CSV table of C-alpha atoms and ligand atoms in Angstrom, one decimal:
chain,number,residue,atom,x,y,z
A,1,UNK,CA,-1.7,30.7,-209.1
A,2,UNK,CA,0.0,29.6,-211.9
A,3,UNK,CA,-1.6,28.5,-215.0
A,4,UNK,CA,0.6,25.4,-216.9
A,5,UNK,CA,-1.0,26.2,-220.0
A,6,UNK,CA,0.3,29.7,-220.5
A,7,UNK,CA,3.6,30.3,-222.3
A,8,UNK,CA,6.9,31.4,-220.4
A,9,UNK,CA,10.1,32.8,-222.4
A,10,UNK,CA,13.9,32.8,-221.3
A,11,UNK,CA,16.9,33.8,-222.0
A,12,UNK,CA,20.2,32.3,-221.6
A,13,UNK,CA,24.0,33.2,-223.1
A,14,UNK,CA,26.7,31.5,-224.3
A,15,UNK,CA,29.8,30.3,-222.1
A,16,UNK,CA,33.0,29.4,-223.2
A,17,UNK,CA,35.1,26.9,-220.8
A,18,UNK,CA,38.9,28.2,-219.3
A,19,UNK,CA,38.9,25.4,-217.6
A,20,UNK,CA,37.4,22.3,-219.6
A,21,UNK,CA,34.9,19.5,-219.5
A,22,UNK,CA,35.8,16.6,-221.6
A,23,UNK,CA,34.5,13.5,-220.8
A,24,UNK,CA,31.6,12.0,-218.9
A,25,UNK,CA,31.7,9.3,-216.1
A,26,UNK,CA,27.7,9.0,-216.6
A,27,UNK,CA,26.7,9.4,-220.5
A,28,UNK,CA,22.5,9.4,-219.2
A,29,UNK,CA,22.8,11.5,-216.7
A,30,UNK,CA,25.9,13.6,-218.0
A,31,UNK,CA,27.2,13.8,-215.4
A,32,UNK,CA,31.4,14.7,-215.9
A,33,UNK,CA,34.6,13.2,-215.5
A,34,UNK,CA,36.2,16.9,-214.6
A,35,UNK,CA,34.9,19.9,-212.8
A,36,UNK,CA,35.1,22.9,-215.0
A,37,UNK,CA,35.0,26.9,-214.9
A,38,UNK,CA,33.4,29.4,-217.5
A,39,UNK,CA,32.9,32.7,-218.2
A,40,UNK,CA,29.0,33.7,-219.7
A,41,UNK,CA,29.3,36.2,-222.5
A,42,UNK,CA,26.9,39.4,-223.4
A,43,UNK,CA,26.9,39.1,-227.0
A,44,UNK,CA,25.6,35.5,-227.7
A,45,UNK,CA,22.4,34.0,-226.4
A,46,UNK,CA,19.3,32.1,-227.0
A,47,UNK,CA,15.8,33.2,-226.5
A,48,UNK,CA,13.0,30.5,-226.2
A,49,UNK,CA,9.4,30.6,-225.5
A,50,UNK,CA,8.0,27.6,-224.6
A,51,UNK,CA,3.9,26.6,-224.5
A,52,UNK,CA,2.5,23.3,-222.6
A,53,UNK,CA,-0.8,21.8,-224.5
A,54,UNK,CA,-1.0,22.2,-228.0
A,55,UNK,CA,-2.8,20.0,-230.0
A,56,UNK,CA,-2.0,16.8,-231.1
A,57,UNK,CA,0.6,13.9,-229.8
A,58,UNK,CA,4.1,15.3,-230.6
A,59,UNK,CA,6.1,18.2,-229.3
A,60,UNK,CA,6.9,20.9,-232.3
A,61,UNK,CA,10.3,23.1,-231.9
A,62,UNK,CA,11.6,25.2,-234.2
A,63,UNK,CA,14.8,27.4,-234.3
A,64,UNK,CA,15.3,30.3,-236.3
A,65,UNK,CA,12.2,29.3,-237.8
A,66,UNK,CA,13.6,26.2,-239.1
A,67,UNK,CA,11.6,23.0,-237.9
A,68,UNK,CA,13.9,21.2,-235.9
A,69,UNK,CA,14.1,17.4,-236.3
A,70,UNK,CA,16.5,14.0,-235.9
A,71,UNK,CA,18.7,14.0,-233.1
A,72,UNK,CA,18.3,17.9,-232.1
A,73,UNK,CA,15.1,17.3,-231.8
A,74,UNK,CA,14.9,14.2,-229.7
A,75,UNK,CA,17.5,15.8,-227.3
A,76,UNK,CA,14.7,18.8,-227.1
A,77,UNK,CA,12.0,16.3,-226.2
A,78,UNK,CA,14.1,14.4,-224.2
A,79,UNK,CA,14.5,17.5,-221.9
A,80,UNK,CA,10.6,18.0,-222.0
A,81,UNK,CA,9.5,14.6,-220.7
A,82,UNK,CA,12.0,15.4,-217.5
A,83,UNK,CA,9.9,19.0,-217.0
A,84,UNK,CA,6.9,16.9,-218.0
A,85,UNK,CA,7.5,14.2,-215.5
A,86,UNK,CA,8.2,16.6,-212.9
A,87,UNK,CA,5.7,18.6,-213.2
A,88,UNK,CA,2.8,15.8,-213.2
A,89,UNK,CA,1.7,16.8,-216.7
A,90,UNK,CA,1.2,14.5,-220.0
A,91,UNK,CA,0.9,18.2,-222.6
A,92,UNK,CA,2.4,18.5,-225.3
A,93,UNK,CA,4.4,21.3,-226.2
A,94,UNK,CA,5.7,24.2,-228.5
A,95,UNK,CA,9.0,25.4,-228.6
A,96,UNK,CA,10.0,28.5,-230.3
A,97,UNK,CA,13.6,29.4,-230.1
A,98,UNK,CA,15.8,32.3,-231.9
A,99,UNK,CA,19.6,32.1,-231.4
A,100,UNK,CA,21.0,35.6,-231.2
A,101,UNK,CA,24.8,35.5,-232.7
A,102,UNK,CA,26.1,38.9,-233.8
A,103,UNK,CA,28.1,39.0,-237.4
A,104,UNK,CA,29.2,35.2,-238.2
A,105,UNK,CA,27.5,32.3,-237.6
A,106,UNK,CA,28.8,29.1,-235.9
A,107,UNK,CA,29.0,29.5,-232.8
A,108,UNK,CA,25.0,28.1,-232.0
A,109,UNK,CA,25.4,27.3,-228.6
A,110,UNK,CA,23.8,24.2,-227.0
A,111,UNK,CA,24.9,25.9,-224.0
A,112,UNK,CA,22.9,29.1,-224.2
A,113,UNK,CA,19.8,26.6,-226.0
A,114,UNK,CA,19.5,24.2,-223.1
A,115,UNK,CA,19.9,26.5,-220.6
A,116,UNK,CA,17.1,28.9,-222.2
A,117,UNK,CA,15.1,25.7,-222.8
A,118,UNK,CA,15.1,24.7,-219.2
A,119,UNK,CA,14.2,28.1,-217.6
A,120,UNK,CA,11.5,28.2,-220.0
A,121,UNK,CA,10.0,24.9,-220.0
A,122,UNK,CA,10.0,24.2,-215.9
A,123,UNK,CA,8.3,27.8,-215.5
A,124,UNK,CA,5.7,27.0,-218.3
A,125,UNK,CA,4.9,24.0,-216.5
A,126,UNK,CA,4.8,25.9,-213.9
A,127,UNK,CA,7.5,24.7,-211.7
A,128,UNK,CA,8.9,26.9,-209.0
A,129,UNK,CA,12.7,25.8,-209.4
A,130,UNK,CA,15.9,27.0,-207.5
A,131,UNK,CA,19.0,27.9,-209.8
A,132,UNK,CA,20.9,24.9,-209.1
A,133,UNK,CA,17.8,22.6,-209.6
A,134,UNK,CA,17.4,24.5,-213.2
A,135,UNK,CA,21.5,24.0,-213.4
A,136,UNK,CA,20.9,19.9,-212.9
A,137,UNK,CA,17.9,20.3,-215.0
A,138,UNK,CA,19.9,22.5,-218.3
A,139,UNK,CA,22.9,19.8,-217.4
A,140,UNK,CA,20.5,16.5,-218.4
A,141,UNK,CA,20.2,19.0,-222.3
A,142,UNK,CA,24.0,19.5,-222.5
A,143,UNK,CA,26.7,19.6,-219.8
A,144,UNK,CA,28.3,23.1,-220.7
A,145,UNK,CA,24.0,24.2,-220.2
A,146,UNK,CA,24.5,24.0,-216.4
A,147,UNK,CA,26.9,26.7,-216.6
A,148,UNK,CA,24.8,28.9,-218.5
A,149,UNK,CA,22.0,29.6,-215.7
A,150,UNK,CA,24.6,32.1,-214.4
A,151,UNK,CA,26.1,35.2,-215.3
A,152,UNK,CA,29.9,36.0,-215.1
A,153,UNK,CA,32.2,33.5,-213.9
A,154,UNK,CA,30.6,30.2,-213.2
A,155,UNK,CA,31.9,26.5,-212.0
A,156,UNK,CA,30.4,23.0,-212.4
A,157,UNK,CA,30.7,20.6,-210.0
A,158,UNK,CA,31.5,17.8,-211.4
A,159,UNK,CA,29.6,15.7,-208.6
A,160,UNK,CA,29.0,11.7,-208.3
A,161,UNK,CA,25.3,12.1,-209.1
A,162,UNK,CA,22.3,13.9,-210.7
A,163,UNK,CA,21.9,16.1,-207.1
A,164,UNK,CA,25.7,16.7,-206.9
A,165,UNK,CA,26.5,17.7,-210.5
A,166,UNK,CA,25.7,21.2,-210.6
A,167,UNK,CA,26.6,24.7,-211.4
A,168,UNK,CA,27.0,28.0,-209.5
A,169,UNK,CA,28.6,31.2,-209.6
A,170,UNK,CA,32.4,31.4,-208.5
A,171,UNK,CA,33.0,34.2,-205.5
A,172,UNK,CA,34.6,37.1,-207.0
A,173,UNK,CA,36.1,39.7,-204.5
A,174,UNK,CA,37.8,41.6,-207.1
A,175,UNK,CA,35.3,41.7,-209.6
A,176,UNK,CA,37.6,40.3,-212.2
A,177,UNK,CA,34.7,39.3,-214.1
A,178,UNK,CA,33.7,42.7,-215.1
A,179,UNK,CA,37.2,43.1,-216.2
A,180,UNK,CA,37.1,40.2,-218.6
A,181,UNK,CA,36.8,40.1,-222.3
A,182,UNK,CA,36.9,37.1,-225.0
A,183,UNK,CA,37.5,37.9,-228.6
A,184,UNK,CA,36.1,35.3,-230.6
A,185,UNK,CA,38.1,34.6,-233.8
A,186,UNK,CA,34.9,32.8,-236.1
A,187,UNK,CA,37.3,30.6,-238.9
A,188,UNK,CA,34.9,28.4,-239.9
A,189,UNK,CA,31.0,29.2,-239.7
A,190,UNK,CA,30.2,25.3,-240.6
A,191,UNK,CA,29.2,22.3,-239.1
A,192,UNK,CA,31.7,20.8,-236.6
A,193,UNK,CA,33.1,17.4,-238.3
A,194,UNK,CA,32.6,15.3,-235.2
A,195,UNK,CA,30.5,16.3,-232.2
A,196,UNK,CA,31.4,17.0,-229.0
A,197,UNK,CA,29.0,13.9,-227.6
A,198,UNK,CA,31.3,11.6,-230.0
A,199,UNK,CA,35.0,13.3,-229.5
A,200,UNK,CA,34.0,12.9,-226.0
A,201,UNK,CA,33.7,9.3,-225.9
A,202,UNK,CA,36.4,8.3,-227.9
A,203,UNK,CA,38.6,10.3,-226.7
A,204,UNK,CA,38.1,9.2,-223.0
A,205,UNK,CA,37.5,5.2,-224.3
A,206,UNK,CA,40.9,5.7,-226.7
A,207,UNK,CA,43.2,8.7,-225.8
A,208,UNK,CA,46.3,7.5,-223.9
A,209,UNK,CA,46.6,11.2,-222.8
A,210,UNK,CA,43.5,11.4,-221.1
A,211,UNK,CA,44.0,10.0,-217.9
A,212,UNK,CA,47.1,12.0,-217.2
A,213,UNK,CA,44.9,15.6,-218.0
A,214,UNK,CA,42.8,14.8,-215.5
A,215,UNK,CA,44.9,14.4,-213.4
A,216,UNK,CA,46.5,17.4,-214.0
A,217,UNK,CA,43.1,19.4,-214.2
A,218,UNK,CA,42.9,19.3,-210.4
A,219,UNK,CA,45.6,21.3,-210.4
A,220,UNK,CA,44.7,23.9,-213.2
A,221,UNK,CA,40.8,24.6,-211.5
A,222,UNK,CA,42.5,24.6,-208.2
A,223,UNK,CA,45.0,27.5,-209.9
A,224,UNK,CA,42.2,29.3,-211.9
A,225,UNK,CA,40.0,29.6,-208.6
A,226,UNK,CA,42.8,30.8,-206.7
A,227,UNK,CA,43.6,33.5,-210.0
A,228,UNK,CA,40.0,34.4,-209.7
A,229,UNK,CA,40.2,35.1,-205.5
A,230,UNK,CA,43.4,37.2,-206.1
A,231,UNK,CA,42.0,38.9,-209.2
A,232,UNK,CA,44.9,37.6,-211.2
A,233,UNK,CA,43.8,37.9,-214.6
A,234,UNK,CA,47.9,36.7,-215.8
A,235,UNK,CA,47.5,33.3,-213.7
A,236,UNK,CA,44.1,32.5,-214.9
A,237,UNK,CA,44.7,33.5,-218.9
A,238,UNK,CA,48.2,31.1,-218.5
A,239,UNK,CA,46.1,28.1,-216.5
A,240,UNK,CA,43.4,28.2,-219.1
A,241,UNK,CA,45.2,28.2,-221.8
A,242,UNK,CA,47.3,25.3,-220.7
A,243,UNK,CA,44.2,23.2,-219.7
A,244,UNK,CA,42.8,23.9,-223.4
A,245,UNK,CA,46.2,22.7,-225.0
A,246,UNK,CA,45.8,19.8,-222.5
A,247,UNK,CA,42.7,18.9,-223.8
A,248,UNK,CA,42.9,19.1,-227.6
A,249,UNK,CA,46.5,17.0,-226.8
A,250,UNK,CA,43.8,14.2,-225.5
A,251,UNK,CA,41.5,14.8,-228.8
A,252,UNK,CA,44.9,14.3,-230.6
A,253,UNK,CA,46.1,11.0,-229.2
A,254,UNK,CA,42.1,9.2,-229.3
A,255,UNK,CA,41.5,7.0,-232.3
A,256,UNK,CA,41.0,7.7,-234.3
A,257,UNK,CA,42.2,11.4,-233.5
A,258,UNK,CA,39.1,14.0,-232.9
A,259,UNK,CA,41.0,16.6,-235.0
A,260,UNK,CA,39.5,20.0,-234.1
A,261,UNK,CA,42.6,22.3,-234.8
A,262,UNK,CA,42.9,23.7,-238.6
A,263,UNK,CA,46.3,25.5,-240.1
A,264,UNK,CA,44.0,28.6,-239.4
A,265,UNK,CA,43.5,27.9,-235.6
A,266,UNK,CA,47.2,27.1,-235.3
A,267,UNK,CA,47.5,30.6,-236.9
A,268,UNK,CA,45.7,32.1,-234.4
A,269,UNK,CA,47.1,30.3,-231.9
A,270,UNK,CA,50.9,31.9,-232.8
A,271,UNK,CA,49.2,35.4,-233.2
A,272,UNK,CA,47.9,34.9,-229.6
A,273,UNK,CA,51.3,34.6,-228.4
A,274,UNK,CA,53.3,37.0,-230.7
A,275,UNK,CA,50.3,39.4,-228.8
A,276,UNK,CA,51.5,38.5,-225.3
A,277,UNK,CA,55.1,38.9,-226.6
A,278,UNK,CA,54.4,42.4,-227.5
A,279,UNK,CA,53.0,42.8,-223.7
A,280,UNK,CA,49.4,42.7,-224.4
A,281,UNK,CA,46.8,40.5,-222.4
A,282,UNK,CA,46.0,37.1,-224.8
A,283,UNK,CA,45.6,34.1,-223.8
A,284,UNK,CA,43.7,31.2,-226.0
A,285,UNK,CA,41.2,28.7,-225.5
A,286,UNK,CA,39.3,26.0,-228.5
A,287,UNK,CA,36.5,23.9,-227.8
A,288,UNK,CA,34.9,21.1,-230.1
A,289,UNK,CA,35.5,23.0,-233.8
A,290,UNK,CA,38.2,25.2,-235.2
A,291,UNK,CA,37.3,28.8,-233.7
A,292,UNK,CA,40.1,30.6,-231.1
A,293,UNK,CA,38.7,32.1,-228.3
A,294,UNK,CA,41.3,34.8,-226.7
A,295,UNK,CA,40.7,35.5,-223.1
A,296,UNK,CA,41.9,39.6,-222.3
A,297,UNK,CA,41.3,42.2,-220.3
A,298,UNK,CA,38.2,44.1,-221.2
A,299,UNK,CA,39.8,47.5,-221.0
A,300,UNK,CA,42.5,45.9,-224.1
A,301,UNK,CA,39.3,43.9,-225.8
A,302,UNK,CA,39.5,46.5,-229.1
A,303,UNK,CA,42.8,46.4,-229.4
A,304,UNK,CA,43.2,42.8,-229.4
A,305,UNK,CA,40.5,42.4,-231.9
A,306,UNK,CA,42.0,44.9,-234.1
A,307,UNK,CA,45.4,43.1,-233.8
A,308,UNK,CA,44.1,39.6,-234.3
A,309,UNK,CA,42.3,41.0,-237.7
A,310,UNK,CA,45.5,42.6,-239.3
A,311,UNK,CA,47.5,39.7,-237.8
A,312,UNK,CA,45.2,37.0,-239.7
A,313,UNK,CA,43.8,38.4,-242.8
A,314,UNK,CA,46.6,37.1,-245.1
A,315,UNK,CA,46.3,33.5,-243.6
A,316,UNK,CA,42.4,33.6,-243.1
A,317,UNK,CA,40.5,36.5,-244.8
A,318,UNK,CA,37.2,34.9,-244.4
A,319,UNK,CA,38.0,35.8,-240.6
A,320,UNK,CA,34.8,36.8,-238.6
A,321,UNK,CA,35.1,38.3,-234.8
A,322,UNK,CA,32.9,38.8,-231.9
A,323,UNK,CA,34.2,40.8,-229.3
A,324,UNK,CA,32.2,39.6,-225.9
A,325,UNK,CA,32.1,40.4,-222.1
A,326,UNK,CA,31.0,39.0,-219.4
A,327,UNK,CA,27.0,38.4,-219.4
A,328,UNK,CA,24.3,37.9,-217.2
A,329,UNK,CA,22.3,34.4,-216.2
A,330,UNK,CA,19.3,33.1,-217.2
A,331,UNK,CA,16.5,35.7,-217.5
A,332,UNK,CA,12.6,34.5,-217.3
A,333,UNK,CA,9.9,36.0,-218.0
A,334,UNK,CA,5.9,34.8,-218.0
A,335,UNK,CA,4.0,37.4,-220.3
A,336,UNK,CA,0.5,36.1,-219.4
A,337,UNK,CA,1.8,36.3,-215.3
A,338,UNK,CA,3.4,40.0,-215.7
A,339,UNK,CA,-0.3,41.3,-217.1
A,340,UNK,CA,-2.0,39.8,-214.2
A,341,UNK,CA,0.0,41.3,-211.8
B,1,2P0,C1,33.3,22.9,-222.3
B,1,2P0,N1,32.9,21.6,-224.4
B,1,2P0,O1,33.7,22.8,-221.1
B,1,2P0,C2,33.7,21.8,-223.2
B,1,2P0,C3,35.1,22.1,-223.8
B,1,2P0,C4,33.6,21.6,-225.6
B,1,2P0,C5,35.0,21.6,-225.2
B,1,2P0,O2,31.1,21.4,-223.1
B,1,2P0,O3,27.5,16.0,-224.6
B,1,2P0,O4,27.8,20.4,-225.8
B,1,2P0,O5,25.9,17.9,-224.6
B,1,2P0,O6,27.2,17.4,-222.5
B,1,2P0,O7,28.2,20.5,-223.3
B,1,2P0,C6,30.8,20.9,-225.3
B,1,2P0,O8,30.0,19.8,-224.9
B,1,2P0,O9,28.4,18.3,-224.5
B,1,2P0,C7,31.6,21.3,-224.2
B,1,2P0,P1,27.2,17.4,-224.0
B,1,2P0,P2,28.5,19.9,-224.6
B,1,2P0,O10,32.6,23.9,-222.6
């Protein structure tokens, strides 16, 4: 018996792309242009509690312990009336969410928030869901979300529709997950200047690049898949890092260009490189904002960090890392039905 009045918390982490999403064929439903593949990280997730029927006619969310309002906050509610409708209900709610990002700031992940805010939500409306119906449902939040109901390595169907546009976990007979590490080079704590929702769009409407990466991005999930099956960690670092290059080539050409990359992320970017030259594992990857993400081998993960750090601290000594391996899925718990039981 479950009670839709009683709070349920959950837990989601952070995933970072190696091969990318970029563009959306359906902007309501998100649904993608492009597949994609991730890898969920241990050291950064989001923890939200969510409570159906609180009084009063508007939802309340807060993050951090900040009230959260404008657009974050209608994409939060937006989320709730799907639960909501699903779920036969009409309550109001409270959400209470805590991002968990060890030394620098910046990398708030509306992956990790969605996906924690859909685990939460359905069960403390008390919907039984599978994991690829909470995938759909952390998708309609944020696309990278779907990706973040699993643990390890993860790929998104890209799909045609709202049932076909999900997530799961990629077979892995060599357990090259395990063996995975991403340093995290944090260059600029801020704001992003344009969001991904908006870099998205104009670079798909605008970029004369765009077309041909997709086309090519067949090619590079097709190679990464295969990398992860032969548990090639050199195939996979080389293919992600192309497809990333790829895409922030599309961001380049839009216009007006969605300018991401920094003199301090092109200074990563040749330290990445002068690292593989001097035969260690390093391969990079950027998203929507100025941070380097360098794929390695877990075993290598300190020493890369370390290197990264001397490398940069003359061109960027504000430099923050995080040193991250692979984590687990989407974790939910129901306080109220744990005591019962
Ligand atoms: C990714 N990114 O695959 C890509 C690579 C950024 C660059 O997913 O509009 O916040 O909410 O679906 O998921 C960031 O986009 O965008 C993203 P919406 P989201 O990780």
């Amino acid at each position: 018996m479950t009670d839709a009045s009683s709070p349920a918390t959950a837990t989601a982490h952070a995933n970072i792309a190696l091969i990318k999403y970029w563009g959306k064929a359906d902007d309501e439903l998100i649904i993608p242009v492009t597949s994609s593949l991730s890898l969920t990280l241990d050291a950064l997730y989001t923890t939200t509690t969510v409570r159906f029927g609180i009084d009063g006619d508007a939802d309340e969310a807060t993050l951090d312990g900040e009230v959260v309002t404008g657009k974050a906050y209608n994409r939060i509610v937006d989320l709730l009336d799907l639960v909501r409708e699903r779920a036969g209900i009409t309550d109001r709610a409270e959400v209470v969410s805590v991002n968990t990002v060890p030394t620098a700031a910046g990398l708030a992940s509306s992956a990790s928030g969605f996906a924690a805010l859909a685990g939460a939500a359905a069960a403390a409306a008390g919907l039984e869901l599978s994991d690829r119906e909470l995938s759909r449902l952390a998708r309609r939040g944020s696309g990278s979300a779907s990706r973040s109901i699993f643990g390890g390595l993860a790929v998104w169907h890209a799909g045609t529709d709202d049932d076909s546009s999900y997530a799961e976990p990629v077979a892995d007979p060599t357990g090259l997950s395990g063996d995975l590490a991403m340093v995290v080079l944090v260059l600029d704590a801020g704001e992003k200047s344009v969001s991904s929702r908006e870099g998205m769009r104009r670079t798909v409407q605008t970029s004369p690049d765009y077309r041909p990466w997709v086309e090519a991005h067949a090619g590079h999930l097709a190679s990464a898949m295969e990398a992860v099956k032969n548990g090639d960690l050199e195939r996979l670092g080389a293919v992600a890092e192309e497809n990333a290059a790829g895409m922030h080539g599309t961001m380049a050409s839009a216009v007006p260009p969605v300018e991401y990359v920094t003199d301090q992320s092109r200074a990563a970017l040749a330290a990445v490189k002068t690292l593989r030259e001097e035969g260690l594992p390093a391969w990079a990857t950027m998203d929507a904002g100025p941070n380097v993400k360098v794929l390695t081998r877990a075993s290598e993960a300190e020493r890369v960090d370390a290197r990264l750090r001397e490398m940069l601290a003359e061109v960027a000594p504000q430099l923050g890392t995080v040193v991250a391996y692979s984590g687990p899925g989407l974790e939910i718990t129901r306080p109220d039905t744990r005591e019962a039981n």
